[in-house]
PDB file of C-alpha atoms and ligand atoms in Angstrom:
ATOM      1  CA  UNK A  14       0.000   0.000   0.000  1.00  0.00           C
ATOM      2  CA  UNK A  15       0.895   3.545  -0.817  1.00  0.00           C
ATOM      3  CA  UNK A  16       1.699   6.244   1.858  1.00  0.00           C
ATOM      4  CA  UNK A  17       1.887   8.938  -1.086  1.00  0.00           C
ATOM      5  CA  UNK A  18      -1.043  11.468  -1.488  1.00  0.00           C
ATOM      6  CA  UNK A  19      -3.027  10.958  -4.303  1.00  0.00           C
ATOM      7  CA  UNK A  20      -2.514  13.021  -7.275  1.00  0.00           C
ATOM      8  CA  UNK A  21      -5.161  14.947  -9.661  1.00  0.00           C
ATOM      9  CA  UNK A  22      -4.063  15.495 -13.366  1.00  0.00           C
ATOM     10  CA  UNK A  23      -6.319  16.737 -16.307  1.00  0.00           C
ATOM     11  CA  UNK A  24      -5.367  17.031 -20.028  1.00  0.00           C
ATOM     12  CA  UNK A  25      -6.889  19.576 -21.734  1.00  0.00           C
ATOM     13  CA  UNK A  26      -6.537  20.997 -25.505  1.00  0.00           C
ATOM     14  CA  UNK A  27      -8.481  21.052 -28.282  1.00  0.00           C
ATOM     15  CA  UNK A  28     -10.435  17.874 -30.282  1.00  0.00           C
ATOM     16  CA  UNK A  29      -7.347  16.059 -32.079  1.00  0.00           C
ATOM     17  CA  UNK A  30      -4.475  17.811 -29.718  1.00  0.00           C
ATOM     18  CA  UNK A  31      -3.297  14.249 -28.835  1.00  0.00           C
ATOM     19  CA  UNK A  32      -4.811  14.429 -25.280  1.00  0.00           C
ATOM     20  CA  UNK A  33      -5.814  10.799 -25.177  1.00  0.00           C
ATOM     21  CA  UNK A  34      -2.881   9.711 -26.242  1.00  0.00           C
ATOM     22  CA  UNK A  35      -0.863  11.307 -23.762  1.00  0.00           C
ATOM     23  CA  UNK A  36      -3.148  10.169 -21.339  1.00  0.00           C
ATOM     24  CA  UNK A  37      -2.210   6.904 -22.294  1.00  0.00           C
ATOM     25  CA  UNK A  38       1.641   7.389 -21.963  1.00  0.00           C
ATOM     26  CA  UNK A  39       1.586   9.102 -19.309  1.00  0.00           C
ATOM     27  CA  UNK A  40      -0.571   6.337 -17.564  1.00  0.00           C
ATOM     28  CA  UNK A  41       1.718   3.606 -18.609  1.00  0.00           C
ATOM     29  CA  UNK A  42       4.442   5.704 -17.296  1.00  0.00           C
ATOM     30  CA  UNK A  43       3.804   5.921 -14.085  1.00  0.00           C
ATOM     31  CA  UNK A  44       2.857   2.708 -13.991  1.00  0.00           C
ATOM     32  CA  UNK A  45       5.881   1.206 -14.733  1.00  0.00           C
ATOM     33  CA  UNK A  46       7.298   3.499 -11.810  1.00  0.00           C
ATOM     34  CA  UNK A  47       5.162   1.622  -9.474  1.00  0.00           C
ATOM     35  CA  UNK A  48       2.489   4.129  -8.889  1.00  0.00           C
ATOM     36  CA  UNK A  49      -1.752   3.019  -9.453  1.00  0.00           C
ATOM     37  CA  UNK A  50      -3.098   5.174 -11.845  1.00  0.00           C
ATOM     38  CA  UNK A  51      -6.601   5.731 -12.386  1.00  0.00           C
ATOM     39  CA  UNK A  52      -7.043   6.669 -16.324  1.00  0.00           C
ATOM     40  CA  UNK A  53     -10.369   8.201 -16.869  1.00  0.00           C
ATOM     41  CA  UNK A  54     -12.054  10.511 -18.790  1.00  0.00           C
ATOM     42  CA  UNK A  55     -14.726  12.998 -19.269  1.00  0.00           C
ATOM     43  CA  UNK A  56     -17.607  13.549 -20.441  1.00  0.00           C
ATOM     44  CA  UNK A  57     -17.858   9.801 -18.790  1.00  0.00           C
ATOM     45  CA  UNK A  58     -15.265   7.742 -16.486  1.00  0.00           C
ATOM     46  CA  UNK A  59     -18.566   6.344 -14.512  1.00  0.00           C
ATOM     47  CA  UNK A  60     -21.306   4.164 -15.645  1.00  0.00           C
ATOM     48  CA  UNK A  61     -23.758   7.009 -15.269  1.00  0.00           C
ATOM     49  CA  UNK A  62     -21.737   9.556 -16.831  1.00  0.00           C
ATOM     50  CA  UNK A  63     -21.061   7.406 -19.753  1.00  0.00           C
ATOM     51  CA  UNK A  64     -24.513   7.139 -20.804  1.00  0.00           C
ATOM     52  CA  UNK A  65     -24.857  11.334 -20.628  1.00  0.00           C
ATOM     53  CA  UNK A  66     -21.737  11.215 -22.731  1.00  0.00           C
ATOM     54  CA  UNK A  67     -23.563   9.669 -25.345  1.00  0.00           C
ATOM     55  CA  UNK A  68     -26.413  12.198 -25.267  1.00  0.00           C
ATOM     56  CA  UNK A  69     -23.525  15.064 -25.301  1.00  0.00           C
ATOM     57  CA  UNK A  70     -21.867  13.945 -28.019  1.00  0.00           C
ATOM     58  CA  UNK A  71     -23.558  12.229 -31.000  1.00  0.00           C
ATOM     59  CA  UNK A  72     -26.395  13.773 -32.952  1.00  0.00           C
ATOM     60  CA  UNK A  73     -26.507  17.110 -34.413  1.00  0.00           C
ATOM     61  CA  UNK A  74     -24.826  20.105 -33.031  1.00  0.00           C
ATOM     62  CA  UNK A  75     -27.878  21.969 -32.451  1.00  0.00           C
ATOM     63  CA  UNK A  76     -29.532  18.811 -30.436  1.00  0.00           C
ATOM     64  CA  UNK A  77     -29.041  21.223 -27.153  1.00  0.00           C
ATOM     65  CA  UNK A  78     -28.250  24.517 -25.990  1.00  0.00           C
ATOM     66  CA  UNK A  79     -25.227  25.444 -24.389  1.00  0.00           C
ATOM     67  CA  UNK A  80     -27.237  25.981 -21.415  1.00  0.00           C
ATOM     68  CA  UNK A  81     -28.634  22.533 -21.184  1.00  0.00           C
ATOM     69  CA  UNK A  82     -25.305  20.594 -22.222  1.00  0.00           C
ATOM     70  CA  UNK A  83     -23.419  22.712 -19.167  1.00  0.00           C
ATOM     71  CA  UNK A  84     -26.315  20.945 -16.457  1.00  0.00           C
ATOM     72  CA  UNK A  85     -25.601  17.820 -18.392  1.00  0.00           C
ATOM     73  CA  UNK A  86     -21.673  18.041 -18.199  1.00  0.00           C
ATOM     74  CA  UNK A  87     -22.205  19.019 -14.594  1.00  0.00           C
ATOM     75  CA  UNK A  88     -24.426  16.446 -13.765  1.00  0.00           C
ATOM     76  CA  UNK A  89     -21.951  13.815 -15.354  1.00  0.00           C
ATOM     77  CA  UNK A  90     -19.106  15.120 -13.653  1.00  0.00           C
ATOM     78  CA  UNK A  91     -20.485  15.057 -10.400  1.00  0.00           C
ATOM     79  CA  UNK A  92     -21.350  11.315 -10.642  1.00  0.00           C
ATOM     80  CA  UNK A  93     -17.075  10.864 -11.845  1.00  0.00           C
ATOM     81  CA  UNK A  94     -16.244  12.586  -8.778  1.00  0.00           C
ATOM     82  CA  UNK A  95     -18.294  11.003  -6.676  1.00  0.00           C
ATOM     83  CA  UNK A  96     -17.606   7.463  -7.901  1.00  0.00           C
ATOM     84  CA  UNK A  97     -14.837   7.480  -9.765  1.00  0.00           C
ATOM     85  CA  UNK A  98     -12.530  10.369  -9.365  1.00  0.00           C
ATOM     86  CA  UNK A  99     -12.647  11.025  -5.224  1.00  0.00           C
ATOM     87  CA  UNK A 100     -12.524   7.591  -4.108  1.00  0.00           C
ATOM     88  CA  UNK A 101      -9.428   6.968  -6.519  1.00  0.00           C
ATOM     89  CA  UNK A 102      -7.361  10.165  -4.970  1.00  0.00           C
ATOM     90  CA  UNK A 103      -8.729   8.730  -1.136  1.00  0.00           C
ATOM     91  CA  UNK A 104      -6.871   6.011  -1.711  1.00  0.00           C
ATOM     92  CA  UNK A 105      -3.513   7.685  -2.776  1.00  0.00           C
ATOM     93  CA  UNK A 106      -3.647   6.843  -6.425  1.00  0.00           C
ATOM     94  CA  UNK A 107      -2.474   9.489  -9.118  1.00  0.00           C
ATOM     95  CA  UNK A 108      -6.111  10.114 -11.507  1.00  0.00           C
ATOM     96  CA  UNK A 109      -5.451  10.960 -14.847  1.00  0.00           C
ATOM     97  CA  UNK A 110      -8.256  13.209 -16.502  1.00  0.00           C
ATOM     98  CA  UNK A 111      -9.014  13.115 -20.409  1.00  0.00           C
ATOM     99  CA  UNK A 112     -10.553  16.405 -20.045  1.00  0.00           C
ATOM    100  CA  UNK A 113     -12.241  18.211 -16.668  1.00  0.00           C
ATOM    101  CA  UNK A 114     -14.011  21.378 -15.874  1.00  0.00           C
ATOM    102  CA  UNK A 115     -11.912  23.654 -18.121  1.00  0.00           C
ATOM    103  CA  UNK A 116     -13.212  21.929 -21.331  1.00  0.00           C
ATOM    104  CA  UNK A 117     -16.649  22.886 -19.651  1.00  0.00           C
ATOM    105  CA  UNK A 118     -15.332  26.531 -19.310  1.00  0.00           C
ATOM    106  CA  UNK A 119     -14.134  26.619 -22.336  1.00  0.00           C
ATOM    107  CA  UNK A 120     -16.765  24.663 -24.870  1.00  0.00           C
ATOM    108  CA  UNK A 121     -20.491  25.882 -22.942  1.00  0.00           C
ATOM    109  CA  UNK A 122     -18.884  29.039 -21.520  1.00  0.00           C
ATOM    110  CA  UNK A 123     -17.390  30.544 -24.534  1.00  0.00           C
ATOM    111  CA  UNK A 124     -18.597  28.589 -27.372  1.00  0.00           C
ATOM    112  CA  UNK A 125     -22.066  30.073 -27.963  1.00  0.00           C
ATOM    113  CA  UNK A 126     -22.315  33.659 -26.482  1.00  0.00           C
ATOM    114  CA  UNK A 127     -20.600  34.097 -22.620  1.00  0.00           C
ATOM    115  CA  UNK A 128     -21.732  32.067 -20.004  1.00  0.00           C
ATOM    116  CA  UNK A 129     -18.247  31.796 -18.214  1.00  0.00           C
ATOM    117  CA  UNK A 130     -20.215  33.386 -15.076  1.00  0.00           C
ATOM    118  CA  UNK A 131     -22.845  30.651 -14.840  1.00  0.00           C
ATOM    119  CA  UNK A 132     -20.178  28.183 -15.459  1.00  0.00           C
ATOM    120  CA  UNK A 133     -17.939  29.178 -12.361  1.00  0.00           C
ATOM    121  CA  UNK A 134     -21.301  29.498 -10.606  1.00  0.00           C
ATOM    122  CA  UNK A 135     -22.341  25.721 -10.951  1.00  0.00           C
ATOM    123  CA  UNK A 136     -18.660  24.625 -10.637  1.00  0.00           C
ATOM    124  CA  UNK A 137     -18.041  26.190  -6.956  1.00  0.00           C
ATOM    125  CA  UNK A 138     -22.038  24.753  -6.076  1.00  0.00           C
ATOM    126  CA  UNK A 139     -21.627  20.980  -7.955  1.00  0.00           C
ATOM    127  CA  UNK A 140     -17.891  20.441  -8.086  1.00  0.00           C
ATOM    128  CA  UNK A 141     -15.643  22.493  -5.935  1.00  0.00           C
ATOM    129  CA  UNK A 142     -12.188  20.826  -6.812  1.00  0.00           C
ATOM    130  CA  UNK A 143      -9.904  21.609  -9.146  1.00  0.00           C
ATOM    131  CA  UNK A 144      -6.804  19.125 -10.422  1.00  0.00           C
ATOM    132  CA  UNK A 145      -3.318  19.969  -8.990  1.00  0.00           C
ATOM    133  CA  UNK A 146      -1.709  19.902 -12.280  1.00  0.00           C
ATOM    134  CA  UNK A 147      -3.350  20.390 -15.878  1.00  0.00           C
ATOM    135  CA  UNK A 148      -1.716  19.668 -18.930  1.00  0.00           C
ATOM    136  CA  UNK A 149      -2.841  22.016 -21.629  1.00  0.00           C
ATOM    137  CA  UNK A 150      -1.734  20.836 -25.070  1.00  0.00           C
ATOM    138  CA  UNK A 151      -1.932  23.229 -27.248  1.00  0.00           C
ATOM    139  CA  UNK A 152      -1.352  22.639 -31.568  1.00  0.00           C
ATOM    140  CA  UNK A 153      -2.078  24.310 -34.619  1.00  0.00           C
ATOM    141  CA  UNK A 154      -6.146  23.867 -34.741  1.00  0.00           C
ATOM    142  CA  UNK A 155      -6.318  23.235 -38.641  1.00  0.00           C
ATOM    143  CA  UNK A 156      -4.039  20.558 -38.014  1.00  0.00           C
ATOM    144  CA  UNK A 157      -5.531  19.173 -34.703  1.00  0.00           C
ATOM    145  CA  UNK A 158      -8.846  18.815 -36.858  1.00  0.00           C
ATOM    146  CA  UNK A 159      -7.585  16.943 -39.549  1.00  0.00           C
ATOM    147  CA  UNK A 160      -6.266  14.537 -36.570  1.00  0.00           C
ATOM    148  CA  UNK A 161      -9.667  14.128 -35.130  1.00  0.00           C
ATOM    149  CA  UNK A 162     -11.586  13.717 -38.139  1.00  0.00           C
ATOM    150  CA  UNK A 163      -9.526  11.464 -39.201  1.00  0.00           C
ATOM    151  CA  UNK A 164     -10.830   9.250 -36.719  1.00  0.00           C
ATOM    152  CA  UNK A 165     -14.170   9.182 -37.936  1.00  0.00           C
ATOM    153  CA  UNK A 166     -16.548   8.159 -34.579  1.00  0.00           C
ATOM    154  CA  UNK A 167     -20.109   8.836 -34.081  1.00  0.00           C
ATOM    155  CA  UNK A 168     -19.197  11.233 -31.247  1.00  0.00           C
ATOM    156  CA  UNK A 169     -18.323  14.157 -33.679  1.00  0.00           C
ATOM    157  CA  UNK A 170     -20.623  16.995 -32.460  1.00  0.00           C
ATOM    158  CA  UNK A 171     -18.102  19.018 -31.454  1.00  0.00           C
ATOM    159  CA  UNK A 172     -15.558  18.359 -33.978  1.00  0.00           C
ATOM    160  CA  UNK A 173     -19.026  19.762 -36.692  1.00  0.00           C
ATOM    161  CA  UNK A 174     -18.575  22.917 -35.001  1.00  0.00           C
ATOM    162  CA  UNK A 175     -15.813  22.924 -37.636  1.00  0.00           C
ATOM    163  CA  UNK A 176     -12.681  25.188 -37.469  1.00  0.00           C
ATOM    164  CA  UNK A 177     -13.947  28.549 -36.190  1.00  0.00           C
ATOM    165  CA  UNK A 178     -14.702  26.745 -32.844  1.00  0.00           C
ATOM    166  CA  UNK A 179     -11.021  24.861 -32.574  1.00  0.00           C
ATOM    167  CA  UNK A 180     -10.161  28.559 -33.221  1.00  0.00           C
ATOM    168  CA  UNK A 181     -12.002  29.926 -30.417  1.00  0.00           C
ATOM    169  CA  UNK A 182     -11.451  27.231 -28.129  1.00  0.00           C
ATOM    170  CA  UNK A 183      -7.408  27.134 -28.080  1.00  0.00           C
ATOM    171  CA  UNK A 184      -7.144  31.202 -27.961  1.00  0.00           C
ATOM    172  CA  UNK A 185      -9.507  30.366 -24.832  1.00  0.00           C
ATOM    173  CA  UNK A 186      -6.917  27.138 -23.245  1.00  0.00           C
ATOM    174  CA  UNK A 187      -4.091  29.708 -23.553  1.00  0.00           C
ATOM    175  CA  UNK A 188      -5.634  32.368 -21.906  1.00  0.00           C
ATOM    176  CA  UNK A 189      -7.033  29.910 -19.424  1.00  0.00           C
ATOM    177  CA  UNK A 190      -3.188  29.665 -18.917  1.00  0.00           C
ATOM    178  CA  UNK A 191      -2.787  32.840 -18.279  1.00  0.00           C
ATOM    179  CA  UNK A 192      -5.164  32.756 -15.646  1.00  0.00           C
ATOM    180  CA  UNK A 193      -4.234  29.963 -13.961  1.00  0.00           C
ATOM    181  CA  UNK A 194      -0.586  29.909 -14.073  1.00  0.00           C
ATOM    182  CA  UNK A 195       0.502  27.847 -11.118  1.00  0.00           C
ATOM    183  CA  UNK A 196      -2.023  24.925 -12.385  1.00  0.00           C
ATOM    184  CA  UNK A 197      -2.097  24.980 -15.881  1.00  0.00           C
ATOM    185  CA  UNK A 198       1.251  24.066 -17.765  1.00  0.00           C
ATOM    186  CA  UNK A 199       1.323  24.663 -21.659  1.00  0.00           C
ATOM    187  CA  UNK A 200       2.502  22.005 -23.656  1.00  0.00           C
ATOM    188  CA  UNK A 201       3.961  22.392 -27.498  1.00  0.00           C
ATOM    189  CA  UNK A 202       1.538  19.357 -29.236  1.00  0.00           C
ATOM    190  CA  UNK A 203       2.693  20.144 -32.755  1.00  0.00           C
ATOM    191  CA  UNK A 204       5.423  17.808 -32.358  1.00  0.00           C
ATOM    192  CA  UNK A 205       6.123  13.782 -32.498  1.00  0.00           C
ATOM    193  CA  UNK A 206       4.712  12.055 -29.864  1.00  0.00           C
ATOM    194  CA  UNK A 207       7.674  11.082 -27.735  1.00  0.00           C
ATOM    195  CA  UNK A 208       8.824  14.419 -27.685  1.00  0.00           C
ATOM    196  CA  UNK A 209       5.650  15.551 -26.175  1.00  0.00           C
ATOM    197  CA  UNK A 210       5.479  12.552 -23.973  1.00  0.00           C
ATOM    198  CA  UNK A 211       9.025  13.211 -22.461  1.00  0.00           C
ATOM    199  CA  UNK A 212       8.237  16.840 -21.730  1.00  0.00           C
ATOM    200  CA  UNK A 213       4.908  15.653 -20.025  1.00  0.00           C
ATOM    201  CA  UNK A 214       6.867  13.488 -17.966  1.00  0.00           C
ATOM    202  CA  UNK A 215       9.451  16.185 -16.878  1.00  0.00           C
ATOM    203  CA  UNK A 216       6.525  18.217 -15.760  1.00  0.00           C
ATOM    204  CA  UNK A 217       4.971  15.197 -13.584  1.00  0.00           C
ATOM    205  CA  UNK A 218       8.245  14.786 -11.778  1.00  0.00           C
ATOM    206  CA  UNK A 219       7.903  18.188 -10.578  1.00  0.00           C
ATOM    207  CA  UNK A 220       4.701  16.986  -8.618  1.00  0.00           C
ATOM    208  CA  UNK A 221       5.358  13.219  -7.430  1.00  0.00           C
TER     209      UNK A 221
HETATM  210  P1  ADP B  24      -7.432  14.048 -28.508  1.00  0.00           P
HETATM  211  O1  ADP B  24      -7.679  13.072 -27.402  1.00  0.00           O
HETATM  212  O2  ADP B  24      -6.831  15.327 -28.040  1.00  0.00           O
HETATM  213  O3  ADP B  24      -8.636  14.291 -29.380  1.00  0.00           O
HETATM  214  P2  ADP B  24      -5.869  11.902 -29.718  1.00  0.00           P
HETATM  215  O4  ADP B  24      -4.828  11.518 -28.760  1.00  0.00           O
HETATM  216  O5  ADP B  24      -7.073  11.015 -29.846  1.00  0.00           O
HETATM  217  O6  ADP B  24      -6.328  13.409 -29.468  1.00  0.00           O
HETATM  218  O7  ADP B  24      -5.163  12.054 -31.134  1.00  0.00           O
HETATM  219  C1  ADP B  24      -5.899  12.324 -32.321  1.00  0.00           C
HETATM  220  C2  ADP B  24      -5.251  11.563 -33.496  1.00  0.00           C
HETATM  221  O8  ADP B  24      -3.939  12.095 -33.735  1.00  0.00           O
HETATM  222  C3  ADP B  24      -5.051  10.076 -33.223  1.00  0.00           C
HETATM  223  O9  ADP B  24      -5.276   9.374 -34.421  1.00  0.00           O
HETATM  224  C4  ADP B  24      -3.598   9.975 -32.765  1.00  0.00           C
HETATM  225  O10 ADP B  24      -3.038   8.724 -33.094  1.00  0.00           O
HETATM  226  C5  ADP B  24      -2.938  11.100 -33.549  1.00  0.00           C
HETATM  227  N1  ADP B  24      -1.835  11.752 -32.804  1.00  0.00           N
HETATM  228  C6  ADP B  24      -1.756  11.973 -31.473  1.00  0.00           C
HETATM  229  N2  ADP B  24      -0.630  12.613 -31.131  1.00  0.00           N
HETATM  230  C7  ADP B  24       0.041  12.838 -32.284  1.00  0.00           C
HETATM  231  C8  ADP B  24       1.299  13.479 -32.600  1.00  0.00           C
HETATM  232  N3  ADP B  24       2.077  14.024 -31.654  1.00  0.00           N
HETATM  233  N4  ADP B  24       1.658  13.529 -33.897  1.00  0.00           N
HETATM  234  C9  ADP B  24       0.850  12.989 -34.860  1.00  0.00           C
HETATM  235  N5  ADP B  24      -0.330  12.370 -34.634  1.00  0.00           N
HETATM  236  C10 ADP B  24      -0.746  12.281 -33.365  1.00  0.00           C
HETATM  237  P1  TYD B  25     -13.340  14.108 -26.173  1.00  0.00           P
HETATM  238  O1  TYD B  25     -13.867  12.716 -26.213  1.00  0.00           O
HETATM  239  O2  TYD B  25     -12.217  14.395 -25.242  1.00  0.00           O
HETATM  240  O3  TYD B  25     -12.975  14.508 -27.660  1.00  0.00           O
HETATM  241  P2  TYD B  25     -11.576  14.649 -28.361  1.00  0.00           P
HETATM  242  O4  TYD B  25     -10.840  13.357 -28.095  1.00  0.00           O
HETATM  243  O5  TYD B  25     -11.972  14.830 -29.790  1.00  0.00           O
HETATM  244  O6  TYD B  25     -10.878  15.837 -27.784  1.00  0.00           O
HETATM  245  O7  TYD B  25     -14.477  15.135 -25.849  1.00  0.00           O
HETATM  246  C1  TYD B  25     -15.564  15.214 -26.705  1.00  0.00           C
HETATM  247  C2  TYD B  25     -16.099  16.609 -26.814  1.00  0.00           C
HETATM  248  O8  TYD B  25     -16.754  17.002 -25.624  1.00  0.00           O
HETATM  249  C3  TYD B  25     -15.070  17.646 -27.127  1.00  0.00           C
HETATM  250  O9  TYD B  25     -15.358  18.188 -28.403  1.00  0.00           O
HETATM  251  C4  TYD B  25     -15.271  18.696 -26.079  1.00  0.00           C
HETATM  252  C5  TYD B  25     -16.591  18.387 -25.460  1.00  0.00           C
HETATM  253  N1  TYD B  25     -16.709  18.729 -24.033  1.00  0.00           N
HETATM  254  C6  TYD B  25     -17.485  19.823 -23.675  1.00  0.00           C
HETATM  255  O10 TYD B  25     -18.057  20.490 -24.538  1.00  0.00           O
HETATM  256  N2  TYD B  25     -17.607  20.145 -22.361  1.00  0.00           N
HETATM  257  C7  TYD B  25     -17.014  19.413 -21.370  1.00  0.00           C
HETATM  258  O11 TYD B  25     -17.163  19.743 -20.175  1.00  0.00           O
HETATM  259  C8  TYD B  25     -16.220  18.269 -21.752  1.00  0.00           C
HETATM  260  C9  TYD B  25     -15.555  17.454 -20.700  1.00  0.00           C
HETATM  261  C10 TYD B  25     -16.097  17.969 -23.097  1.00  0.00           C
END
């Protein structure tokens, strides 16, 4: 058994930035360094959360309202924390994040007129914790897009937004950045993967 504290890592970026991947890596990592790492992901990462993923993200992209998909991002995040996510860090394992309340800042908050304030609102109410460490990877966004399209899922909602959201939504991760300095550490995704994987790794020493 672990004496260590648990640890609370999110990757954020835009659709295609190589998040998931990284995840991944960075995952298998720590793993091999003897640590238990709890990979999740959001929208989902709990059985109730993955079935609102599905409503969030296939279907048309006018199927909801930014209002409405914030209370449904909320909701599914507070059934990841209280499941998943919380009893994870209790037990002193490191939880890796595929995403976390910043995408919700960023994507309802920003996308479709400014509801940043009633974002923050619901956060502090519903959620209240933030991850010691975020990962932002940021990329070019024409590029990042060709990436995720190329995978060619059902859960493309977002990605039909097309470039003027990727566009939006990295100028809004870096100045999320800005904001957040001591959290949020910028990371250069427009390069091969091992090269991003080793500077994610030289961050995480930093914190374990
Ligand atoms: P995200 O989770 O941010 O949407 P993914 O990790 O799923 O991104 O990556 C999107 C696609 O790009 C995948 O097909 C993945 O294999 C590929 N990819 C990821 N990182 C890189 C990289 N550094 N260079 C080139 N392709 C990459
Ligand atoms: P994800 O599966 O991480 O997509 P990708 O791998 O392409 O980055 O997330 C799917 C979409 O969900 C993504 O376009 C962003 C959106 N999203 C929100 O709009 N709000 C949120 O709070 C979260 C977590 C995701």
């Amino acid at each position: 058994m672990t004496t260590r504290p648990g640890l609370f890592v999110s990757f954020e970026g835009i659709d295609g930035s190589g998040k998931s991947t990284q995840a991944r890596r960075l995952a298998d990592h720590l793993r091999t360094e003897g640590r238990e790492v709890v990979l999740t992901r959001e929208p989902g990462g709990s059985a109730g959360a993955e079935e609102i993923r599905a409503l969030v993200l296939q279907g048309e992209p006018d199927r909801w309202s930014a209002e409405t998909e914030l209370l449904l991002f909320t909701a599914a995040r507070r059934d990841h924390l209280e499941r998943t996510i919380r009893p994870a860090l209790a037990r002193g394992a490191i939880v890796i994040c595929d995403r976390f309340a910043d995408s919700t800042r960023m994507y309802q908050g920003l996308s479709r007129g400014d509801l940043r304030a009633a974002v923050d609102t619901l956060h502090a109410l519903m959620i209240g914790v933030e991850p010691d460490l975020t990962l932002l990877i940021d990329m070019d966004p024409a590029a990042a897009l060709t990436r995720a399209k190329a995978r060619a899922t059902a859960e493309e909602r977002f990605e039909d937004f097309g470039l003027p959201l990727q566009e939006r939504m990295r100028a809004g991760f870096l100045a999320l950045a800005r904001d957040f300095p001591d959290r949020i550490t910028v990371i250069d995704g427009n390069r091969a993967p091992d090269a991003v994987a080793k500077d994610i790794a030289d961050t995480l020493k930093a914190h374990t």
